[in-house]
Coordinates of C-alpha atoms in Angstrom, one line a residue:
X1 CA 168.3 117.0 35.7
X2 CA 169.2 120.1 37.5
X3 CA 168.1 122.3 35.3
X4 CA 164.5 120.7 35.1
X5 CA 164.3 120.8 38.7
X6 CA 165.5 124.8 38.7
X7 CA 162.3 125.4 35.6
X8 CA 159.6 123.5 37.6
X9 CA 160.7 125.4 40.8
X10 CA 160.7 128.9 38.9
X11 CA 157.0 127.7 37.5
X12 CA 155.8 127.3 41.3
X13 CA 157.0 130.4 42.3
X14 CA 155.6 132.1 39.8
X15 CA 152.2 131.0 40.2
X16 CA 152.3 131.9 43.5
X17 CA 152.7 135.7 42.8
X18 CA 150.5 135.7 40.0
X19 CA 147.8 134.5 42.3
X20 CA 148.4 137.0 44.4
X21 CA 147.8 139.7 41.7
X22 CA 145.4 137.8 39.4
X23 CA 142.0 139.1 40.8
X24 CA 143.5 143.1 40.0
X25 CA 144.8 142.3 36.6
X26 CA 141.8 140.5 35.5
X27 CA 138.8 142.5 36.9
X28 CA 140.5 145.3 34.6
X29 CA 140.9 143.5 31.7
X30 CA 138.3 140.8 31.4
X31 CA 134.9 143.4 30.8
X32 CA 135.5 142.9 26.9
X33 CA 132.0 142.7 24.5
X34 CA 132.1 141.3 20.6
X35 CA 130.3 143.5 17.8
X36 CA 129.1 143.5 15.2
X37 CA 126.9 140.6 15.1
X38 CA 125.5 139.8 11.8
X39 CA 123.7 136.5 10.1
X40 CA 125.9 135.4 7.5
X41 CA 123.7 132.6 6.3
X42 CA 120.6 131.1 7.6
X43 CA 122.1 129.2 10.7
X44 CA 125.8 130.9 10.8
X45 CA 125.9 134.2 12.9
X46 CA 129.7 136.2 13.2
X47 CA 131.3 139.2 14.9
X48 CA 133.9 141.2 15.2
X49 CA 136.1 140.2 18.0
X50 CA 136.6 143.1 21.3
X51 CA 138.9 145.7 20.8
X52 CA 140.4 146.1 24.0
X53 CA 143.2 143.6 24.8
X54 CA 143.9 142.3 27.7
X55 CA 147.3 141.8 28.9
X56 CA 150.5 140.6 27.1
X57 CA 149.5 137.1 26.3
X58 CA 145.6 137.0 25.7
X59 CA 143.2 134.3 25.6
X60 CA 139.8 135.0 24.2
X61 CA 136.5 132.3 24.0
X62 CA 132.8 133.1 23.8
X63 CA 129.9 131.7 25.5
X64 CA 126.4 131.3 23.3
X65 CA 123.3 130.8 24.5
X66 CA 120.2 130.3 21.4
X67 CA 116.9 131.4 21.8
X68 CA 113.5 129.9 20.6
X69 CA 110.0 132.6 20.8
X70 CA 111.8 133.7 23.6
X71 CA 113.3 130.1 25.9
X72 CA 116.8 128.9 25.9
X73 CA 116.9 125.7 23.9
X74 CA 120.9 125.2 23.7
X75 CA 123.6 126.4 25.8
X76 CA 121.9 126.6 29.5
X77 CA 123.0 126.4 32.7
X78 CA 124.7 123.3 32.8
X79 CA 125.1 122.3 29.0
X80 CA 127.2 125.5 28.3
X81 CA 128.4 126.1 24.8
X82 CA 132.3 128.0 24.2
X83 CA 134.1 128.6 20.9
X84 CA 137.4 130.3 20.1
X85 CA 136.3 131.5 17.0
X86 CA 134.3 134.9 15.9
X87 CA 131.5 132.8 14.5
X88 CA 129.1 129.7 15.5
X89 CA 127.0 127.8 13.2
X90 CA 123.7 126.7 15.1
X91 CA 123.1 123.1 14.7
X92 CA 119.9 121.8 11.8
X93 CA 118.1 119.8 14.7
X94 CA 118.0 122.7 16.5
X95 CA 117.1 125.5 13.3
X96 CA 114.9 122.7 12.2
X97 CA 111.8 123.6 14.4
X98 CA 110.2 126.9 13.0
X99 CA 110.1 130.1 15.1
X100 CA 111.6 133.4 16.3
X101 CA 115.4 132.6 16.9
X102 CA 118.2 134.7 18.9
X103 CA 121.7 134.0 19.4
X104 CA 123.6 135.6 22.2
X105 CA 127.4 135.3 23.0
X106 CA 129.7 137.0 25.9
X107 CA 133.6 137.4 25.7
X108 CA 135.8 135.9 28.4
X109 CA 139.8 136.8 28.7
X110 CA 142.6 135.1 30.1
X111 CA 146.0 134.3 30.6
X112 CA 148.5 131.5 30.1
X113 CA 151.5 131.3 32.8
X114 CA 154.8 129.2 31.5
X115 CA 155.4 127.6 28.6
X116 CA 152.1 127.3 26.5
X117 CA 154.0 123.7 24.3
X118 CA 154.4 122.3 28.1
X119 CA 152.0 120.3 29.9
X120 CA 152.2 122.0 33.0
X121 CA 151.4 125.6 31.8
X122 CA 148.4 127.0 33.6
X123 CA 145.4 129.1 32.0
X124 CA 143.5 131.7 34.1
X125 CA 140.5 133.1 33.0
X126 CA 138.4 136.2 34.0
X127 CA 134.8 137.1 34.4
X128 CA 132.6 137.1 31.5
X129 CA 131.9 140.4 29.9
X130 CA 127.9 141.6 28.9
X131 CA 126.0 139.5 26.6
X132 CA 125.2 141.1 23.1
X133 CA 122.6 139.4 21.1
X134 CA 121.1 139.2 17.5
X135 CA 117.7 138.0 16.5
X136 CA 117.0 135.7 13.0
X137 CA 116.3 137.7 10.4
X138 CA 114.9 134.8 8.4
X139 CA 111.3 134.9 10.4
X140 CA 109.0 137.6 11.8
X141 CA 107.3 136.4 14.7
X142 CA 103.3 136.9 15.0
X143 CA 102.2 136.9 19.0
X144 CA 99.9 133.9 19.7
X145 CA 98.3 134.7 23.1
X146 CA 97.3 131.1 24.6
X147 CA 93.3 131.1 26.2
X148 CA 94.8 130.6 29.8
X149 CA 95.0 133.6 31.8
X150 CA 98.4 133.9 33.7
X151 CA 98.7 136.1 36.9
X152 CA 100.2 137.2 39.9
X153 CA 98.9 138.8 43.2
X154 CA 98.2 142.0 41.7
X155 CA 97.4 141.6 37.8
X156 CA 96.2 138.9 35.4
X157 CA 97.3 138.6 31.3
X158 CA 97.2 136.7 28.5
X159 CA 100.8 135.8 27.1
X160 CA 102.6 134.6 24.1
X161 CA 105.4 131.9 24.3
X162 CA 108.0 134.6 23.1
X163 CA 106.8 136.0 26.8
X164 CA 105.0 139.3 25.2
X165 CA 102.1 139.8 27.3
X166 CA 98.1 141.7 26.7
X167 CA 95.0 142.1 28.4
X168 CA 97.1 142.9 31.4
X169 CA 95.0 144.4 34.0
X170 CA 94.6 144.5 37.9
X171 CA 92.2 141.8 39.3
X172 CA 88.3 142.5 39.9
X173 CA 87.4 141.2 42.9
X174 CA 83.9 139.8 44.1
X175 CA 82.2 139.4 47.4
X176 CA 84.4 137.9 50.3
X177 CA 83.0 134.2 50.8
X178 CA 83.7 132.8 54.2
X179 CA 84.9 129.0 54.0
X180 CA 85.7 128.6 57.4
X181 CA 83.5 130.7 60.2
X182 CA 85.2 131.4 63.3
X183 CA 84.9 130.9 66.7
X184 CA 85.7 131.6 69.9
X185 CA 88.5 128.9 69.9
X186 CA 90.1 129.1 66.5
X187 CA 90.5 131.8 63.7
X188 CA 88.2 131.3 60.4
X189 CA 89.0 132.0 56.8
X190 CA 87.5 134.0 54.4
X191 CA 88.5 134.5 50.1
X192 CA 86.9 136.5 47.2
X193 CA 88.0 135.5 43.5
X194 CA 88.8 137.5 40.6
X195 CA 86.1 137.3 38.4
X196 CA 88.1 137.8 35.3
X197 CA 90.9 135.2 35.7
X198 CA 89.6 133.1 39.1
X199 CA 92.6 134.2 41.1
X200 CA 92.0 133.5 44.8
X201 CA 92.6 136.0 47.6
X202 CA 92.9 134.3 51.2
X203 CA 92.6 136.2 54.6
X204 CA 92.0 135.2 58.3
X205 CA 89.2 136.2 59.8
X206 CA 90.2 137.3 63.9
X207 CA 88.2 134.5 66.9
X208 CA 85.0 135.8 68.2
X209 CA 84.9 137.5 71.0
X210 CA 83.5 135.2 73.9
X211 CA 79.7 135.1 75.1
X212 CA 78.7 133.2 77.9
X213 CA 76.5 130.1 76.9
X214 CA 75.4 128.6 80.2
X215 CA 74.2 124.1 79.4
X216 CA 71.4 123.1 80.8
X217 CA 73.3 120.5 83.3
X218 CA 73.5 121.2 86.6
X219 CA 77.3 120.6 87.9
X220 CA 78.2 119.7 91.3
X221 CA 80.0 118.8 94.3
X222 CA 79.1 118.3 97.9
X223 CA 77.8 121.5 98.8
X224 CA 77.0 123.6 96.3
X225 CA 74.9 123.3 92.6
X226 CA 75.7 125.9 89.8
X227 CA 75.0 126.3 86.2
X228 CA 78.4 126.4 84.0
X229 CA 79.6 127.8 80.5
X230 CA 82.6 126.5 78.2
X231 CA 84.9 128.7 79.3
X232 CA 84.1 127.4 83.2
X233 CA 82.6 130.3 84.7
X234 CA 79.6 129.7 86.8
X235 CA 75.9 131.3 87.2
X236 CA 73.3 130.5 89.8
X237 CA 75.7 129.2 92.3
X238 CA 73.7 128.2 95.7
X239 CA 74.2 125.6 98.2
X240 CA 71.9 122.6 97.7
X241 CA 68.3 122.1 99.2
X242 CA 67.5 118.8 100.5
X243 CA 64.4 117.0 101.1
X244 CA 63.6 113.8 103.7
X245 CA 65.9 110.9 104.2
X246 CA 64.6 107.9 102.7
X247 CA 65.9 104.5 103.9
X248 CA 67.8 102.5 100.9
X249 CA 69.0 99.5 102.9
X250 CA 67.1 98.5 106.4
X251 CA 69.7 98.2 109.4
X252 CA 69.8 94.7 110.8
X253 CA 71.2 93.3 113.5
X254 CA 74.1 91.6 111.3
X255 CA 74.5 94.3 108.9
X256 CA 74.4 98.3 108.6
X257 CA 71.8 100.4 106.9
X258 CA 72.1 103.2 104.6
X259 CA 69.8 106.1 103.7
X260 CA 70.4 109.3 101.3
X261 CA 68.3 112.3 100.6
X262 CA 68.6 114.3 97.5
X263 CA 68.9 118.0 96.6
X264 CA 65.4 119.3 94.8
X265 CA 67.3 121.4 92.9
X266 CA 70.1 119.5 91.1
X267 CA 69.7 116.2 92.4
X268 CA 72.4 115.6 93.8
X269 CA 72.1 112.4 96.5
X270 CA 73.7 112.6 99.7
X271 CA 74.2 109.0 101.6
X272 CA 75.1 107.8 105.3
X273 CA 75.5 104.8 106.6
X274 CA 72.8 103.4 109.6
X275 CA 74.2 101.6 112.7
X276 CA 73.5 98.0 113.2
X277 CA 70.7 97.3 115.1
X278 CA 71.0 96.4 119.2
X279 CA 70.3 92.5 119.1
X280 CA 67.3 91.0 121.0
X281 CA 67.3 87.5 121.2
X282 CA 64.9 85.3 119.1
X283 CA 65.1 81.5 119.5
X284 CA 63.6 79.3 116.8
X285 CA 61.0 76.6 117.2
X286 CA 63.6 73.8 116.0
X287 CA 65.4 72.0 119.2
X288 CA 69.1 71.7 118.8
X289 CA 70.5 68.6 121.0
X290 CA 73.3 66.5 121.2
X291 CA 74.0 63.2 123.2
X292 CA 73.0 64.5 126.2
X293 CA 70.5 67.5 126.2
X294 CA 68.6 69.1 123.9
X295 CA 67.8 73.3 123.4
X296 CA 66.6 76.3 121.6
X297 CA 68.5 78.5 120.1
X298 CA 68.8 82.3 118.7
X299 CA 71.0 83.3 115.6
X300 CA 73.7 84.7 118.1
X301 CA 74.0 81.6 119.5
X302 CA 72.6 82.1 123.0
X303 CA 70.8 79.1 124.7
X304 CA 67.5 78.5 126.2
X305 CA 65.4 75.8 127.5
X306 CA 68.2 73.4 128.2
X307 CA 67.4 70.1 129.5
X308 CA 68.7 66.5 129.9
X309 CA 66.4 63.8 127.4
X310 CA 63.8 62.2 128.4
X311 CA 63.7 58.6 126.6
X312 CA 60.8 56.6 126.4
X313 CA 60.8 52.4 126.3
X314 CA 63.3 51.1 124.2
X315 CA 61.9 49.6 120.3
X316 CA 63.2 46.5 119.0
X317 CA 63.9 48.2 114.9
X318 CA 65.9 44.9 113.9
X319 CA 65.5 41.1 115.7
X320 CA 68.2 39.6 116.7
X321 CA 69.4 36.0 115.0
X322 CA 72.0 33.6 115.1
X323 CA 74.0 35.3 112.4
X324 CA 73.4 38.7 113.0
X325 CA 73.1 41.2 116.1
X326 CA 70.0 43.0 116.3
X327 CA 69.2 47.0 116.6
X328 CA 67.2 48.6 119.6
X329 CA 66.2 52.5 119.9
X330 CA 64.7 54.8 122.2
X331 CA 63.1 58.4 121.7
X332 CA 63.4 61.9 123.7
X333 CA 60.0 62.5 124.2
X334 CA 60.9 66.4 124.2
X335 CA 63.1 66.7 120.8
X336 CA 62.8 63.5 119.4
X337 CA 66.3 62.5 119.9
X338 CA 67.4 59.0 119.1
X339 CA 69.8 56.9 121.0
X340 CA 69.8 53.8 119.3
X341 CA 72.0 50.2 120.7
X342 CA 73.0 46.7 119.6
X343 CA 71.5 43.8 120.5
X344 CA 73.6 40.7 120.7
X345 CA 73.4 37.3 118.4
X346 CA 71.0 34.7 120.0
X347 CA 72.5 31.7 121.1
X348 CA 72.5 28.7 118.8
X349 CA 69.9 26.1 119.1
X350 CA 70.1 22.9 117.2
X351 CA 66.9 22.5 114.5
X352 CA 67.2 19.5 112.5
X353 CA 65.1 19.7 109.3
X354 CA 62.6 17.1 108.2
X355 CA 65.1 16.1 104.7
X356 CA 66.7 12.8 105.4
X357 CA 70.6 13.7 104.1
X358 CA 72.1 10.4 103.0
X359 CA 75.4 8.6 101.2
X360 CA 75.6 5.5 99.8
X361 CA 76.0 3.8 103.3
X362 CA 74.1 5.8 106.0
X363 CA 71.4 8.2 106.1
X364 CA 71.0 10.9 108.8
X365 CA 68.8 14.7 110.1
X366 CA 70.8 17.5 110.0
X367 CA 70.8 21.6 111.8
X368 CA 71.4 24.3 109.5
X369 CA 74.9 24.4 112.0
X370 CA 76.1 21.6 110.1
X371 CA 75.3 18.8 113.5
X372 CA 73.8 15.3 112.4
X373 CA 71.2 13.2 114.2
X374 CA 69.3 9.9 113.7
X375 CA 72.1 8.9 111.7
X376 CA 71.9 5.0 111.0
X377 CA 72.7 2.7 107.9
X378 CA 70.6 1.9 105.3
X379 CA 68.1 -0.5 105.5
X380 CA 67.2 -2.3 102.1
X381 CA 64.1 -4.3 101.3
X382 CA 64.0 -6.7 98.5
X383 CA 65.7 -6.1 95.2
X384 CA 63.2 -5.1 92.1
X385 CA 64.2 -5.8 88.5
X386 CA 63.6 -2.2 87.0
X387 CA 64.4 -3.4 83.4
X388 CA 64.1 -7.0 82.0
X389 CA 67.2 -8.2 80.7
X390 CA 67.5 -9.4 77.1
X391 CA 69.7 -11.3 74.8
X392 CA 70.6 -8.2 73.3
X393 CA 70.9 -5.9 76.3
X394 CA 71.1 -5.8 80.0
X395 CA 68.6 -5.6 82.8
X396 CA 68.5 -3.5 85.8
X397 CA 67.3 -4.1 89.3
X398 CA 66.9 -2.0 92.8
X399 CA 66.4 -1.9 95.9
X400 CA 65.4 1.1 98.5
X401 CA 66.5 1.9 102.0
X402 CA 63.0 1.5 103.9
X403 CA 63.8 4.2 106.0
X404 CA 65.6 7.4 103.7
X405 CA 64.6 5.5 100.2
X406 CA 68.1 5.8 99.0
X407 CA 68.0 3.7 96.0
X408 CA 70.9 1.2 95.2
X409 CA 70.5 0.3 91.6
X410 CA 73.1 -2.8 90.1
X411 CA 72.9 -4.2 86.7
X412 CA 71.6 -7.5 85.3
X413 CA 73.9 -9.6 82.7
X414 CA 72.7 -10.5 79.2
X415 CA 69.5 -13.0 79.2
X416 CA 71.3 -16.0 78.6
X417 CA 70.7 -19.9 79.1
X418 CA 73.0 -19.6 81.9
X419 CA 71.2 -16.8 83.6
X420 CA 67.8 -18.8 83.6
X421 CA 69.9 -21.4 85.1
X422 CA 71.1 -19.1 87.8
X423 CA 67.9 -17.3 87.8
X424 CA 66.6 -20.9 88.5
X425 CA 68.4 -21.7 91.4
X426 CA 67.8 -18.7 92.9
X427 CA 64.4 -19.1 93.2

């Protein structure tokens, strides 16, 4: 257990100092390039491996990168490709697409620190040496220059995908064209084109220098008028020139007035206000009045022609009656004030009407005030028989109070034998 401990401790320690001396040993030993590259079949490329050795226990790998006309299409940045061997065999997906094909392939040394059976050995590896490259042998590339020009600021070409270029030639420039004029506030633009491949050339074009464009307006204030450009300077500055005042609002007595007058040049109004005017009184026609007097009066409220009423006779406008009071006015002959009174109920005098009012025992003359008079009981005549009586039915007969003709009616029995008798004996 000890001794385990003792190796790993050793191993630690020596890493350390390597580390310390690992960016001198390896900057002189790691600039290493294979040689001669060579096709050994159609897809298989080998070389000889560098012949400089670096350090006691070297570690050598390769890096390839393939060509197609000219791109990478295996081992770029990021999908990088390493062998330990002097030879790689490029893949038939890859081969299977014609065109110009390159292989290229950099050496890399390095070193291995402890045991290189254990686990925990450590490899180190240096920077890559130059790249060294060999092109297929098995096709000769013919340049096809696509119809599309390429260019830059300066020049314009056609170019083939393996990146060989022709017609390569500095642009020809038209006529500037402006596409944005400029002004006094802002900067314009201006670009010509090549006429060969279209390029486009941009420039600013510097603001204008400033002119003074005076508007039509007049601007003012109180005093003065003046004529006015963008930029705010001023021309034909005077101070205004007013005509008349002319009376907007009429002063009255209640209310003030206002009138303006206006400069000829710029129009510009200037307004004041007019004082109220002093109050003289006017009293109207109408007479105001109360219970007492009556008056004329002006809008302020001053009096004139006060005086007590005159009232003419008093007019009856409602009779009086038993039941109800009655109304009584009189007039100011001046305003035509009314003062207007009650009249009390008349007191009640008995009329009886002509209507005999009767019951079944007395008769009698009665007031509308609910008194009787002439009251008296009846006084019948003889009876009449107002319906014959028959075997079958009975008879009626009457007789009438000579005085109120209250009528007392009483029934007759059955014509019987026995009523003739009666009737008989009556008689």
């Amino acid at each position: 257990m000890f001794k385990k401990k003792l190796k790993l401790l050793l191993l630690v320690i020596g890493s350390l100092i390597l580390s310390a001396i690992m960016p001198i040993v390896i900057f002189a030993n790691s600039s290493t390039e294979p040689s001669e590259l060579k096709w050994t079949s159609e897809t298989t490329v080998e070389w000889k491996a560098p012949s400089e050795k670096p350090g006691n226990q070297q570690l050598l790998r390769y890096q390839i990168r393939i060509y197609r006309n000219g791109n990478i299409v295996a081992g770029g940045e990021g999908n990088e490709i390493y062998t330990r061997i002097n030879k790689y065999t490029i893949s038939e997906s890859i081969m299977s697409v014609p065109g110009n094909y390159k292989l290229e392939v950099r050496a890399q040394g390095g070193f291995i620190v402890g045991d290189p059976d254990s686990l925990t050995a450590l490899t180190y590896w240096g920077e890559y040496g130059n790249w060294v490259g060999i092109d297929s042998p098995s096709a000769s590339h013919t340049h096809i220059y696509g119809e599309e020009w390429k260019k830059d600021k300066v020049q314009h070409w056609k170019e083939c995908d393996c990146g060989e270029k022709t017609e390569v030639a500095n642009h020809k420039f038209g006529e500037w064209e402006i596409t944005k004029p400029a002004t006094e506030q802002e900067e314009g633009t201006r670009e010509k084109s090549c006429e060969i491949c279209g390029y486009k050339e941009t420039e600013k074009i510097e603001k204008l220098e400033h002119t003074h464009v005076y508007g039509e307006e007049w601007k003012k204030d109180k005093v003065q008028h003046w004529k006015e450009c963008g930029c705010g300077e001023k021309t034909e500055v005077a101070n205004h020139k007013f005509g008349e005042w002319e009376i907007t609002k009429p002063a009255t007595e209640q209310e003030e007035g206002t009138r303006e007058k206006s400069c000829e040049i710029c129009g510009y109004k200037e307004t004041e206000k007019i004082e109220k005017l002093e109050h003289t009184h006017v009293y109207g026609e109408e007479w105001k009045k109360d219970k007492v007097q009556h008056w004329k009066e002006c809008g302020c409220g001053e009096k004139t022609e006060i005086a007590n009423h005159r009232f003419g006779e008093w007019e009856i406008t409602k009779q009086a009656t038993e039941q109800e009071e009655g109304i009584r006015e009189k007039s100011c002959e001046i305003c035509g004030y009314k003062e207007t009174e009650k009249i009390e109920k008349l007191e009640h005098t008995h009329v009886y009407g002509e209507e005999w009012k009767k019951d079944k025992v007395q008769h009698w003359k009665e007031c509308g005030c609910g008194e009787k008079t002439e009251i008296a009981n009846h006084r019948f005549g003889e009876w009449e028989i107002t319906k014959q009586a028959t075997e079958q039915e009975e008879g009626t007969r009457e007789k009438s109070c000579e005085t109120c003709g209250f009528e007392n009616k009483k029934e007759l029995l059955k014509y019987t034998k026995a009523v003739f008798e009666l009737a008989d004996k009556e008689k």
